[in-house]
Amino acid sequence: MTVYLLNNHEFRSTTARGRWTKRTNEGVTVYAPENGRGNRKHLEFAVPICIDATPVKEKFRTILGVGEPRWNSRVEMINISFRCKDAVVVPVTDNSMGSLDQKGSTVTVSHATVSVRVVGFALDNLLVLNKALKLKLEAVLEIPGVGGGTVTIVTGELGSKHRELRNTFKFEQTVAIENPGDFYKHQNKVWEGRVSVQLIPGEEGLGTLAGLAPGVNPVGRKFLEEILHSDFTIIAQNMTRIPTHKLVLAAHSPVFQRMLESDCQETMENIIELDNSKEGVMAFLKFLYYSDIEDPIGNKRVALELLELGHKYEISSLENVMKALFLSVDCYSVDVGVTLFHRSGMVAGYEDLKAKAVRSIKLRKNDLKESTVFDELVRKDPEMTKELFALALWN
């Protein structure tokens, strides 16, 4: 599963400053050449980003399966700094730097690198939930000037390091890159680009959802997003046609497997109609193809659809993850609570979901008067309405 603190966020940096390599000489900080073979100059600029990280924190809390702490909505600062060092290239003057036939050419002593550092109170708060939290950063930097090109940075997993003087944490890593040219000449300029920061739960304190959800399958994602060689179609509500693959459906669902091995109309026409929204069907396929659950985490109505589809098509992994998702959330809207209560009452083994729905409805019982979902329950299932009154309203 994937949670992004920033997802393809466009930015403008502070003014880039040129620096010499920092060294300490007898306790005094000086800026000097990297070594006797060449000057190692570098460029530094920062990207301060103000975001309301509360939705991200709540999503991460849900994945970890922990109920506290909760945050009030507020804007917080995240600061991403980049230190870009040019490659060190020196001429070959003798065979100490290369073979004799290379004399007069150049040798790269050290490749160009970009060091990335990410800090901010939003990250400090997330570390309260998961001390083993790691980040992964991807950025595309646009080199200033006409025809400047771009620099692509993809880090590995960044672990946290404590900053004792400030009592905060930092995430940093240095990445070697293909040299795009002279970084240093772009000092006193503003850099632009896009950045994504992914949150990766560490093993320490992994909760229910993090343990249940399978790993992401990049090949499956490619097949779904690029619609490669599809041979079956799902028709969602509003007659939305969504191409898919029989093999994927049959591999995950015994119900689909039996259907596709029979001579039913759906198999002969390679089409099936589902009474689900387009968003619900797409989230369903994302889970089957590459184990993604970001949509249901962000939209509990979609989560309800996936819970029903998991049960209907006997996909236990999907059903279990959706159950864990609802059990990990403190309170949902009254419409979602009433729907969950109704469905839980009709499925064996959903008693814990039913109890959770009742607790959620109790917290929002004043909203029942405006709920069309509750009005529909009253009309269609009087007996279950009486039970809901007894459990949530009279106790």
mmCIF file of C-alpha atoms in Angstrom:
data_model
loop_
_atom_site.group_PDB
_atom_site.id
_atom_site.type_symbol
_atom_site.label_atom_id
_atom_site.label_comp_id
_atom_site.label_asym_id
_atom_site.label_seq_id
_atom_site.Cartn_x
_atom_site.Cartn_y
_atom_site.Cartn_z
ATOM 1 C CA MET A 1 0.000 0.000 0.000
ATOM 2 C CA THR A 2 1.195 3.498 -0.695
ATOM 3 C CA VAL A 3 0.827 6.696 1.327
ATOM 4 C CA TYR A 4 2.355 9.907 0.033
ATOM 5 C CA LEU A 5 3.203 12.893 2.184
ATOM 6 C CA LEU A 6 3.716 14.734 -1.110
ATOM 7 C CA ASN A 7 2.620 13.366 -4.468
ATOM 8 C CA ASN A 8 4.058 15.011 -7.600
ATOM 9 C CA HIS A 9 4.087 18.341 -5.756
ATOM 10 C CA GLU A 10 5.265 21.294 -7.866
ATOM 11 C CA PHE A 11 7.706 23.631 -6.142
ATOM 12 C CA ARG A 12 9.908 26.704 -6.438
ATOM 13 C CA SER A 13 13.062 26.694 -4.355
ATOM 14 C CA THR A 14 14.771 29.385 -2.373
ATOM 15 C CA THR A 15 17.611 31.132 -4.218
ATOM 16 C CA ALA A 16 20.407 28.640 -4.830
ATOM 17 C CA ARG A 17 23.743 29.460 -3.204
ATOM 18 C CA GLY A 18 27.149 28.316 -4.390
ATOM 19 C CA ARG A 19 29.497 26.797 -1.847
ATOM 20 C CA TRP A 20 32.948 25.291 -1.640
ATOM 21 C CA THR A 21 33.403 21.953 0.025
ATOM 22 C CA LYS A 22 33.153 22.335 3.796
ATOM 23 C CA ARG A 23 36.183 21.168 5.750
ATOM 24 C CA THR A 24 37.406 21.434 9.344
ATOM 25 C CA ASN A 25 41.032 22.455 9.824
ATOM 26 C CA GLU A 26 42.265 22.417 13.438
ATOM 27 C CA GLY A 27 38.777 23.122 14.720
ATOM 28 C CA VAL A 28 38.118 25.956 12.247
ATOM 29 C CA THR A 29 35.532 25.529 9.498
ATOM 30 C CA VAL A 30 36.869 26.523 6.096
ATOM 31 C CA TYR A 31 35.645 26.162 2.541
ATOM 32 C CA ALA A 32 38.351 24.661 0.383
ATOM 33 C CA PRO A 33 38.963 22.480 -2.663
ATOM 34 C CA GLU A 34 37.878 18.845 -2.336
ATOM 35 C CA ASN A 35 41.391 17.547 -2.918
ATOM 36 C CA GLY A 36 44.540 18.295 -4.827
ATOM 37 C CA ARG A 37 43.060 16.946 -8.042
ATOM 38 C CA GLY A 38 40.309 19.491 -8.518
ATOM 39 C CA ASN A 39 37.927 21.902 -6.861
ATOM 40 C CA ARG A 40 34.680 20.343 -5.580
ATOM 41 C CA LYS A 41 32.127 23.143 -5.669
ATOM 42 C CA HIS A 42 28.509 22.527 -4.874
ATOM 43 C CA LEU A 43 25.132 24.236 -4.959
ATOM 44 C CA GLU A 44 22.595 24.360 -2.137
ATOM 45 C CA PHE A 45 18.918 25.293 -2.213
ATOM 46 C CA ALA A 46 15.880 24.499 -0.089
ATOM 47 C CA VAL A 47 12.242 23.779 -0.834
ATOM 48 C CA PRO A 48 10.004 24.897 2.065
ATOM 49 C CA ILE A 49 6.517 23.423 1.638
ATOM 50 C CA CYS A 50 3.474 24.304 3.747
ATOM 51 C CA ILE A 51 0.780 21.600 3.794
ATOM 52 C CA ASP A 52 -2.084 20.416 5.944
ATOM 53 C CA ALA A 53 -0.662 16.981 6.676
ATOM 54 C CA THR A 54 -3.643 15.875 8.793
ATOM 55 C CA PRO A 55 -5.307 13.711 6.088
ATOM 56 C CA VAL A 56 -1.978 11.983 5.415
ATOM 57 C CA LYS A 57 -1.396 11.360 9.110
ATOM 58 C CA GLU A 58 -4.907 9.939 9.530
ATOM 59 C CA LYS A 59 -4.406 7.632 6.547
ATOM 60 C CA PHE A 60 -1.054 6.487 7.928
ATOM 61 C CA ARG A 61 -2.639 5.958 11.348
ATOM 62 C CA THR A 62 -5.321 3.816 9.724
ATOM 63 C CA ILE A 63 -2.747 1.675 7.928
ATOM 64 C CA LEU A 64 -0.855 1.115 11.165
ATOM 65 C CA GLY A 65 -4.094 0.163 12.910
ATOM 66 C CA VAL A 66 -3.609 2.541 15.841
ATOM 67 C CA GLY A 67 -6.330 4.727 17.277
ATOM 68 C CA GLU A 68 -4.315 7.566 18.807
ATOM 69 C CA PRO A 69 -3.120 10.233 18.571
ATOM 70 C CA ARG A 70 -5.538 12.415 16.616
ATOM 71 C CA TRP A 71 -4.565 15.779 15.157
ATOM 72 C CA ASN A 72 -6.404 19.010 14.596
ATOM 73 C CA SER A 73 -6.188 20.354 11.073
ATOM 74 C CA ARG A 74 -3.293 22.771 10.771
ATOM 75 C CA VAL A 75 -0.683 23.834 8.264
ATOM 76 C CA GLU A 76 2.809 22.483 8.922
ATOM 77 C CA MET A 77 6.161 23.114 7.297
ATOM 78 C CA ILE A 78 8.205 20.461 5.539
ATOM 79 C CA ASN A 79 11.640 21.468 4.339
ATOM 80 C CA ILE A 80 13.493 19.578 1.617
ATOM 81 C CA SER A 81 17.039 20.697 0.929
ATOM 82 C CA PHE A 82 19.217 19.714 -2.016
ATOM 83 C CA ARG A 83 23.014 19.865 -2.123
ATOM 84 C CA CYS A 84 24.224 19.343 -5.687
ATOM 85 C CA LYS A 85 27.902 18.561 -6.212
ATOM 86 C CA ASP A 86 29.540 18.617 -9.606
ATOM 87 C CA ALA A 87 31.624 15.755 -10.829
ATOM 88 C CA VAL A 88 35.380 16.168 -10.388
ATOM 89 C CA VAL A 89 37.115 15.763 -13.714
ATOM 90 C CA VAL A 90 40.880 16.151 -14.081
ATOM 91 C CA PRO A 91 43.218 15.943 -17.082
ATOM 92 C CA VAL A 92 45.497 12.952 -17.515
ATOM 93 C CA THR A 93 49.073 14.206 -17.368
ATOM 94 C CA ASP A 94 50.887 10.899 -16.775
ATOM 95 C CA ASN A 95 50.167 7.238 -16.189
ATOM 96 C CA SER A 96 49.254 7.890 -12.533
ATOM 97 C CA MET A 97 45.717 8.764 -13.566
ATOM 98 C CA GLY A 98 45.325 6.469 -16.579
ATOM 99 C CA SER A 99 47.204 4.655 -19.285
ATOM 100 C CA LEU A 100 49.809 6.494 -21.332
ATOM 101 C CA ASP A 101 47.648 6.471 -24.419
ATOM 102 C CA GLN A 102 45.010 8.428 -22.431
ATOM 103 C CA LYS A 103 47.389 11.349 -21.842
ATOM 104 C CA GLY A 104 45.701 14.619 -22.732
ATOM 105 C CA SER A 105 42.187 13.289 -22.010
ATOM 106 C CA THR A 106 40.276 13.551 -18.725
ATOM 107 C CA VAL A 107 39.346 11.204 -15.900
ATOM 108 C CA THR A 108 36.319 11.494 -13.611
ATOM 109 C CA VAL A 109 37.609 11.323 -10.044
ATOM 110 C CA SER A 110 34.147 11.493 -8.472
ATOM 111 C CA HIS A 111 30.684 11.523 -10.029
ATOM 112 C CA ALA A 112 28.086 14.251 -9.613
ATOM 113 C CA THR A 113 25.857 13.735 -6.576
ATOM 114 C CA VAL A 114 22.754 15.223 -5.018
ATOM 115 C CA SER A 115 22.320 15.028 -1.249
ATOM 116 C CA VAL A 116 18.711 15.235 -0.079
ATOM 117 C CA ARG A 117 17.537 16.124 3.418
ATOM 118 C CA VAL A 118 13.900 16.138 4.585
ATOM 119 C CA VAL A 119 12.849 17.630 7.943
ATOM 120 C CA GLY A 120 9.657 18.953 9.512
ATOM 121 C CA PHE A 121 7.281 18.678 12.452
ATOM 122 C CA ALA A 122 4.863 16.609 10.361
ATOM 123 C CA LEU A 123 7.527 13.906 10.147
ATOM 124 C CA ASP A 124 8.332 14.179 13.853
ATOM 125 C CA ASN A 125 4.646 13.529 14.615
ATOM 126 C CA LEU A 126 4.539 10.532 12.271
ATOM 127 C CA LEU A 127 7.549 9.058 14.039
ATOM 128 C CA VAL A 128 5.448 9.007 17.215
ATOM 129 C CA LEU A 129 3.229 6.465 15.457
ATOM 130 C CA ASN A 130 5.993 4.432 13.879
ATOM 131 C CA LYS A 131 9.545 4.913 15.134
ATOM 132 C CA ALA A 132 10.882 2.813 12.276
ATOM 133 C CA LEU A 133 9.252 5.060 9.652
ATOM 134 C CA LYS A 134 11.189 5.441 6.416
ATOM 135 C CA LEU A 135 10.779 7.736 3.436
ATOM 136 C CA LYS A 136 11.395 7.366 -0.268
ATOM 137 C CA LEU A 137 11.810 10.515 -2.341
ATOM 138 C CA GLU A 138 11.544 11.066 -6.073
ATOM 139 C CA ALA A 139 12.201 14.470 -7.593
ATOM 140 C CA VAL A 140 12.623 16.038 -10.987
ATOM 141 C CA LEU A 141 14.670 19.257 -10.882
ATOM 142 C CA GLU A 142 14.428 21.645 -13.816
ATOM 143 C CA ILE A 143 17.794 23.199 -14.506
ATOM 144 C CA PRO A 144 17.321 26.995 -14.789
ATOM 145 C CA GLY A 145 17.646 28.594 -18.186
ATOM 146 C CA VAL A 146 16.452 27.866 -21.686
ATOM 147 C CA GLY A 147 17.194 24.289 -22.668
ATOM 148 C CA GLY A 148 18.627 23.544 -19.236
ATOM 149 C CA GLY A 149 17.197 20.045 -19.055
ATOM 150 C CA THR A 150 16.240 18.127 -15.932
ATOM 151 C CA VAL A 151 17.839 16.128 -13.139
ATOM 152 C CA THR A 152 15.974 13.065 -11.881
ATOM 153 C CA ILE A 153 16.583 11.930 -8.299
ATOM 154 C CA VAL A 154 15.307 8.646 -6.893
ATOM 155 C CA THR A 155 16.466 7.749 -3.408
ATOM 156 C CA GLY A 156 16.386 4.441 -1.659
ATOM 157 C CA GLU A 157 14.663 4.124 1.708
ATOM 158 C CA LEU A 158 15.647 6.956 4.053
ATOM 159 C CA GLY A 159 15.776 6.193 7.766
ATOM 160 C CA SER A 160 15.455 8.869 10.440
ATOM 161 C CA LYS A 161 18.367 10.376 12.348
ATOM 162 C CA HIS A 162 17.973 12.354 15.559
ATOM 163 C CA ARG A 163 19.171 15.984 15.582
ATOM 164 C CA GLU A 164 20.183 16.409 19.189
ATOM 165 C CA LEU A 165 20.634 20.192 19.229
ATOM 166 C CA ARG A 166 17.113 20.791 17.882
ATOM 167 C CA ASN A 167 15.529 17.611 19.268
ATOM 168 C CA THR A 168 14.015 16.840 15.878
ATOM 169 C CA PHE A 169 14.634 14.222 13.199
ATOM 170 C CA LYS A 170 16.028 14.303 9.691
ATOM 171 C CA PHE A 171 15.934 11.948 6.733
ATOM 172 C CA GLU A 172 18.849 12.231 4.328
ATOM 173 C CA GLN A 173 20.680 10.389 1.583
ATOM 174 C CA THR A 174 23.204 11.103 -1.179
ATOM 175 C CA VAL A 175 22.459 9.861 -4.690
ATOM 176 C CA ALA A 176 24.878 9.646 -7.604
ATOM 177 C CA ILE A 177 23.475 11.067 -10.841
ATOM 178 C CA GLU A 178 24.378 11.464 -14.476
ATOM 179 C CA ASN A 179 26.201 14.800 -14.627
ATOM 180 C CA PRO A 180 23.813 17.337 -16.223
ATOM 181 C CA GLY A 181 26.489 20.009 -16.462
ATOM 182 C CA ASP A 182 27.966 22.565 -14.098
ATOM 183 C CA PHE A 183 25.679 22.899 -11.061
ATOM 184 C CA TYR A 184 27.777 25.710 -9.670
ATOM 185 C CA LYS A 185 27.030 28.111 -12.524
ATOM 186 C CA HIS A 186 23.334 28.069 -11.589
ATOM 187 C CA GLN A 187 23.874 29.811 -8.251
ATOM 188 C CA ASN A 188 21.691 32.803 -7.366
ATOM 189 C CA LYS A 189 18.839 31.274 -9.349
ATOM 190 C CA VAL A 190 15.509 29.752 -8.358
ATOM 191 C CA TRP A 191 15.021 26.091 -9.199
ATOM 192 C CA GLU A 192 11.645 24.549 -10.002
ATOM 193 C CA GLY A 193 10.478 20.966 -10.200
ATOM 194 C CA ARG A 194 8.232 18.237 -8.827
ATOM 195 C CA VAL A 195 8.702 16.066 -5.773
ATOM 196 C CA SER A 196 7.003 13.020 -4.242
ATOM 197 C CA VAL A 197 7.656 11.743 -0.713
ATOM 198 C CA GLN A 198 6.358 8.267 0.110
ATOM 199 C CA LEU A 199 5.829 7.063 3.689
ATOM 200 C CA ILE A 200 7.028 3.505 4.361
ATOM 201 C CA PRO A 201 5.956 1.916 7.678
ATOM 202 C CA GLY A 202 8.866 0.238 9.427
ATOM 203 C CA GLU A 203 8.516 -3.257 10.838
ATOM 204 C CA GLU A 204 8.336 -1.939 14.382
ATOM 205 C CA GLY A 205 4.702 -1.427 15.356
ATOM 206 C CA LEU A 206 3.167 -2.662 12.108
ATOM 207 C CA GLY A 207 -0.594 -2.784 12.515
ATOM 208 C CA THR A 208 -3.410 -4.774 11.042
ATOM 209 C CA LEU A 209 -3.667 -3.291 7.587
ATOM 210 C CA ALA A 210 0.070 -3.106 7.047
ATOM 211 C CA GLY A 211 0.326 -6.809 7.819
ATOM 212 C CA LEU A 212 -2.675 -7.918 5.761
ATOM 213 C CA ALA A 213 -2.208 -6.048 2.496
ATOM 214 C CA PRO A 214 -0.058 -7.921 -0.072
ATOM 215 C CA GLY A 215 2.937 -6.271 -1.672
ATOM 216 C CA VAL A 216 2.551 -4.042 -4.720
ATOM 217 C CA ASN A 217 2.899 -5.746 -8.117
ATOM 218 C CA PRO A 218 4.341 -3.248 -10.653
ATOM 219 C CA VAL A 219 3.698 -5.590 -13.597
ATOM 220 C CA GLY A 220 0.023 -5.859 -12.674
ATOM 221 C CA ARG A 221 -0.186 -2.094 -12.426
ATOM 222 C CA LYS A 222 1.218 -1.725 -15.922
ATOM 223 C CA PHE A 223 -1.307 -4.210 -17.351
ATOM 224 C CA LEU A 224 -4.261 -2.417 -15.752
ATOM 225 C CA GLU A 225 -3.236 1.163 -16.452
ATOM 226 C CA GLU A 226 -2.131 0.546 -20.035
ATOM 227 C CA ILE A 227 -4.990 -1.913 -20.790
ATOM 228 C CA LEU A 228 -2.589 -4.449 -22.283
ATOM 229 C CA HIS A 229 -4.264 -7.365 -24.118
ATOM 230 C CA SER A 230 -7.582 -7.108 -22.241
ATOM 231 C CA ASP A 231 -10.095 -9.860 -23.017
ATOM 232 C CA PHE A 232 -13.003 -9.090 -20.694
ATOM 233 C CA THR A 233 -15.138 -6.064 -19.786
ATOM 234 C CA ILE A 234 -16.838 -5.029 -16.563
ATOM 235 C CA ILE A 235 -19.769 -2.643 -16.957
ATOM 236 C CA ALA A 236 -20.197 -0.445 -13.874
ATOM 237 C CA GLN A 237 -23.063 1.896 -13.009
ATOM 238 C CA ASN A 238 -23.985 4.457 -15.680
ATOM 239 C CA MET A 239 -22.876 1.868 -18.269
ATOM 240 C CA THR A 240 -19.194 2.673 -17.773
ATOM 241 C CA ARG A 241 -17.109 0.023 -19.545
ATOM 242 C CA ILE A 242 -13.873 -1.026 -17.831
ATOM 243 C CA PRO A 243 -11.541 -3.461 -19.640
ATOM 244 C CA THR A 244 -9.871 -6.211 -17.651
ATOM 245 C CA HIS A 245 -8.392 -9.717 -17.973
ATOM 246 C CA LYS A 246 -10.062 -13.094 -17.358
ATOM 247 C CA LEU A 247 -6.834 -14.535 -15.977
ATOM 248 C CA VAL A 248 -6.612 -11.942 -13.201
ATOM 249 C CA LEU A 249 -10.278 -12.318 -12.211
ATOM 250 C CA ALA A 250 -10.101 -16.119 -12.172
ATOM 251 C CA ALA A 251 -6.788 -16.201 -10.293
ATOM 252 C CA HIS A 252 -8.203 -14.178 -7.381
ATOM 253 C CA SER A 253 -11.827 -15.281 -7.268
ATOM 254 C CA PRO A 254 -13.227 -18.853 -7.221
ATOM 255 C CA VAL A 255 -16.582 -17.368 -8.241
ATOM 256 C CA PHE A 256 -15.129 -15.740 -11.346
ATOM 257 C CA GLN A 257 -13.169 -18.907 -12.094
ATOM 258 C CA ARG A 258 -16.326 -21.050 -12.050
ATOM 259 C CA MET A 259 -18.190 -18.508 -14.164
ATOM 260 C CA LEU A 260 -15.448 -18.238 -16.783
ATOM 261 C CA GLU A 261 -15.194 -22.027 -17.065
ATOM 262 C CA SER A 262 -18.922 -22.326 -17.766
ATOM 263 C CA ASP A 263 -21.025 -21.544 -20.830
ATOM 264 C CA CYS A 264 -22.947 -18.708 -19.217
ATOM 265 C CA GLN A 265 -23.889 -15.553 -21.080
ATOM 266 C CA GLU A 266 -21.157 -13.476 -19.410
ATOM 267 C CA THR A 267 -18.472 -15.899 -20.581
ATOM 268 C CA MET A 268 -19.757 -16.081 -24.137
ATOM 269 C CA GLU A 269 -20.064 -12.281 -24.440
ATOM 270 C CA ASN A 270 -16.944 -11.523 -22.344
ATOM 271 C CA ILE A 271 -18.942 -8.942 -20.377
ATOM 272 C CA ILE A 272 -20.351 -8.757 -16.870
ATOM 273 C CA GLU A 273 -22.475 -5.989 -15.352
ATOM 274 C CA LEU A 274 -21.894 -5.011 -11.728
ATOM 275 C CA ASP A 275 -24.130 -2.768 -9.649
ATOM 276 C CA ASN A 276 -21.126 -0.804 -8.449
ATOM 277 C CA SER A 277 -19.782 2.670 -9.110
ATOM 278 C CA LYS A 278 -16.949 3.247 -11.542
ATOM 279 C CA GLU A 279 -14.762 4.257 -8.570
ATOM 280 C CA GLY A 280 -15.657 1.044 -6.755
ATOM 281 C CA VAL A 281 -14.870 -1.185 -9.735
ATOM 282 C CA MET A 282 -11.563 0.581 -10.395
ATOM 283 C CA ALA A 283 -10.570 0.222 -6.737
ATOM 284 C CA PHE A 284 -11.566 -3.459 -6.928
ATOM 285 C CA LEU A 285 -9.329 -4.023 -9.953
ATOM 286 C CA LYS A 286 -6.450 -2.031 -8.441
ATOM 287 C CA PHE A 287 -6.491 -4.419 -5.503
ATOM 288 C CA LEU A 288 -6.562 -7.499 -7.731
ATOM 289 C CA TYR A 289 -3.835 -6.275 -10.071
ATOM 290 C CA TYR A 290 -1.380 -4.654 -7.688
ATOM 291 C CA SER A 291 -2.751 -4.767 -4.120
ATOM 292 C CA ASP A 292 -3.553 -1.050 -3.923
ATOM 293 C CA ILE A 293 -5.930 0.095 -1.157
ATOM 294 C CA GLU A 294 -5.422 3.861 -1.290
ATOM 295 C CA ASP A 295 -8.893 4.524 -2.739
ATOM 296 C CA PRO A 296 -10.853 2.762 0.032
ATOM 297 C CA ILE A 297 -8.679 4.331 2.724
ATOM 298 C CA GLY A 298 -9.627 7.757 1.399
ATOM 299 C CA ASN A 299 -13.277 6.959 0.598
ATOM 300 C CA LYS A 300 -15.298 4.764 2.959
ATOM 301 C CA ARG A 301 -18.135 4.404 0.431
ATOM 302 C CA VAL A 302 -15.656 2.740 -1.909
ATOM 303 C CA ALA A 303 -14.476 0.626 1.030
ATOM 304 C CA LEU A 304 -18.075 -0.562 1.546
ATOM 305 C CA GLU A 305 -18.243 -1.607 -2.107
ATOM 306 C CA LEU A 306 -14.980 -3.524 -1.808
ATOM 307 C CA LEU A 307 -16.137 -5.246 1.377
ATOM 308 C CA GLU A 308 -19.243 -6.437 -0.474
ATOM 309 C CA LEU A 309 -17.314 -7.462 -3.602
ATOM 310 C CA GLY A 310 -14.745 -9.355 -1.552
ATOM 311 C CA HIS A 311 -17.495 -11.354 0.125
ATOM 312 C CA LYS A 312 -19.567 -11.857 -3.034
ATOM 313 C CA TYR A 313 -16.664 -13.141 -5.122
ATOM 314 C CA GLU A 314 -14.940 -15.039 -2.286
ATOM 315 C CA ILE A 315 -11.765 -12.953 -2.315
ATOM 316 C CA SER A 316 -10.782 -13.413 1.312
ATOM 317 C CA SER A 317 -7.690 -11.182 1.132
ATOM 318 C CA LEU A 318 -9.794 -8.211 -0.019
ATOM 319 C CA GLU A 319 -12.575 -8.934 2.469
ATOM 320 C CA ASN A 320 -10.134 -9.206 5.384
ATOM 321 C CA VAL A 321 -8.327 -5.982 4.506
ATOM 322 C CA MET A 322 -11.607 -4.062 4.244
ATOM 323 C CA LYS A 323 -12.795 -5.481 7.573
ATOM 324 C CA ALA A 324 -9.530 -4.398 9.159
ATOM 325 C CA LEU A 325 -9.906 -0.956 7.585
ATOM 326 C CA PHE A 326 -13.351 -0.376 9.105
ATOM 327 C CA LEU A 327 -12.264 -1.725 12.481
ATOM 328 C CA SER A 328 -9.283 0.656 12.548
ATOM 329 C CA VAL A 329 -11.326 3.827 11.982
ATOM 330 C CA ASP A 330 -12.719 5.553 15.067
ATOM 331 C CA CYS A 331 -15.865 7.001 13.542
ATOM 332 C CA TYR A 332 -17.379 7.327 10.081
ATOM 333 C CA SER A 333 -20.342 9.207 8.630
ATOM 334 C CA VAL A 334 -23.804 8.117 9.713
ATOM 335 C CA ASP A 335 -24.627 6.951 6.160
ATOM 336 C CA VAL A 336 -21.561 4.708 6.103
ATOM 337 C CA GLY A 337 -22.356 3.499 9.629
ATOM 338 C CA VAL A 338 -25.954 2.584 8.764
ATOM 339 C CA THR A 339 -24.901 0.806 5.555
ATOM 340 C CA LEU A 340 -22.196 -1.127 7.391
ATOM 341 C CA PHE A 341 -24.658 -2.092 10.128
ATOM 342 C CA HIS A 342 -27.186 -3.347 7.577
ATOM 343 C CA ARG A 343 -24.685 -5.414 5.601
ATOM 344 C CA SER A 344 -23.009 -6.780 8.715
ATOM 345 C CA GLY A 345 -26.343 -8.055 9.964
ATOM 346 C CA MET A 346 -26.717 -10.233 6.863
ATOM 347 C CA VAL A 347 -23.261 -11.861 6.830
ATOM 348 C CA ALA A 348 -22.035 -14.459 9.315
ATOM 349 C CA GLY A 349 -18.750 -13.527 10.941
ATOM 350 C CA TYR A 350 -19.313 -9.771 10.712
ATOM 351 C CA GLU A 351 -20.348 -9.338 14.356
ATOM 352 C CA ASP A 352 -17.297 -7.175 15.138
ATOM 353 C CA LEU A 353 -18.111 -4.900 12.191
ATOM 354 C CA LYS A 354 -21.712 -4.645 13.334
ATOM 355 C CA ALA A 355 -20.625 -3.613 16.827
ATOM 356 C CA LYS A 356 -18.224 -1.054 15.364
ATOM 357 C CA ALA A 357 -21.006 0.399 13.208
ATOM 358 C CA VAL A 358 -23.253 0.730 16.261
ATOM 359 C CA ARG A 359 -20.559 2.589 18.201
ATOM 360 C CA SER A 360 -20.008 4.943 15.263
ATOM 361 C CA ILE A 361 -23.750 5.624 14.874
ATOM 362 C CA LYS A 362 -24.016 6.408 18.594
ATOM 363 C CA LEU A 363 -21.443 9.154 18.144
ATOM 364 C CA ARG A 364 -23.402 10.658 15.245
ATOM 365 C CA LYS A 365 -26.998 9.777 16.151
ATOM 366 C CA ASN A 366 -28.131 13.379 15.711
ATOM 367 C CA ASP A 367 -27.281 13.054 11.999
ATOM 368 C CA LEU A 368 -29.845 10.277 11.505
ATOM 369 C CA LYS A 369 -32.628 12.804 10.960
ATOM 370 C CA GLU A 370 -30.991 14.010 7.738
ATOM 371 C CA SER A 371 -29.842 10.596 6.519
ATOM 372 C CA THR A 372 -31.554 9.268 3.380
ATOM 373 C CA VAL A 373 -29.723 5.964 3.907
ATOM 374 C CA PHE A 374 -31.401 5.599 7.300
ATOM 375 C CA ASP A 375 -34.792 6.493 5.761
ATOM 376 C CA GLU A 376 -34.278 3.721 3.220
ATOM 377 C CA LEU A 377 -33.420 1.227 5.966
ATOM 378 C CA VAL A 378 -36.635 2.136 7.781
ATOM 379 C CA ARG A 379 -38.692 1.448 4.647
ATOM 380 C CA LYS A 380 -36.953 -1.719 3.483
ATOM 381 C CA ASP A 381 -36.029 -3.496 6.710
ATOM 382 C CA PRO A 382 -38.186 -2.544 9.728
ATOM 383 C CA GLU A 383 -36.832 -5.412 11.825
ATOM 384 C CA MET A 384 -33.223 -4.327 11.453
ATOM 385 C CA THR A 385 -34.283 -0.730 12.118
ATOM 386 C CA LYS A 386 -35.769 -1.846 15.438
ATOM 387 C CA GLU A 387 -32.525 -3.637 16.272
ATOM 388 C CA LEU A 388 -30.518 -0.524 15.450
ATOM 389 C CA PHE A 389 -32.773 1.560 17.704
ATOM 390 C CA ALA A 390 -32.330 -0.918 20.522
ATOM 391 C CA LEU A 391 -28.541 -1.028 20.218
ATOM 392 C CA ALA A 392 -27.591 2.522 19.278
ATOM 393 C CA LEU A 393 -30.396 4.814 20.415
ATOM 394 C CA TRP A 394 -31.980 3.357 23.510
ATOM 395 C CA ASN A 395 -28.823 2.096 25.260
#
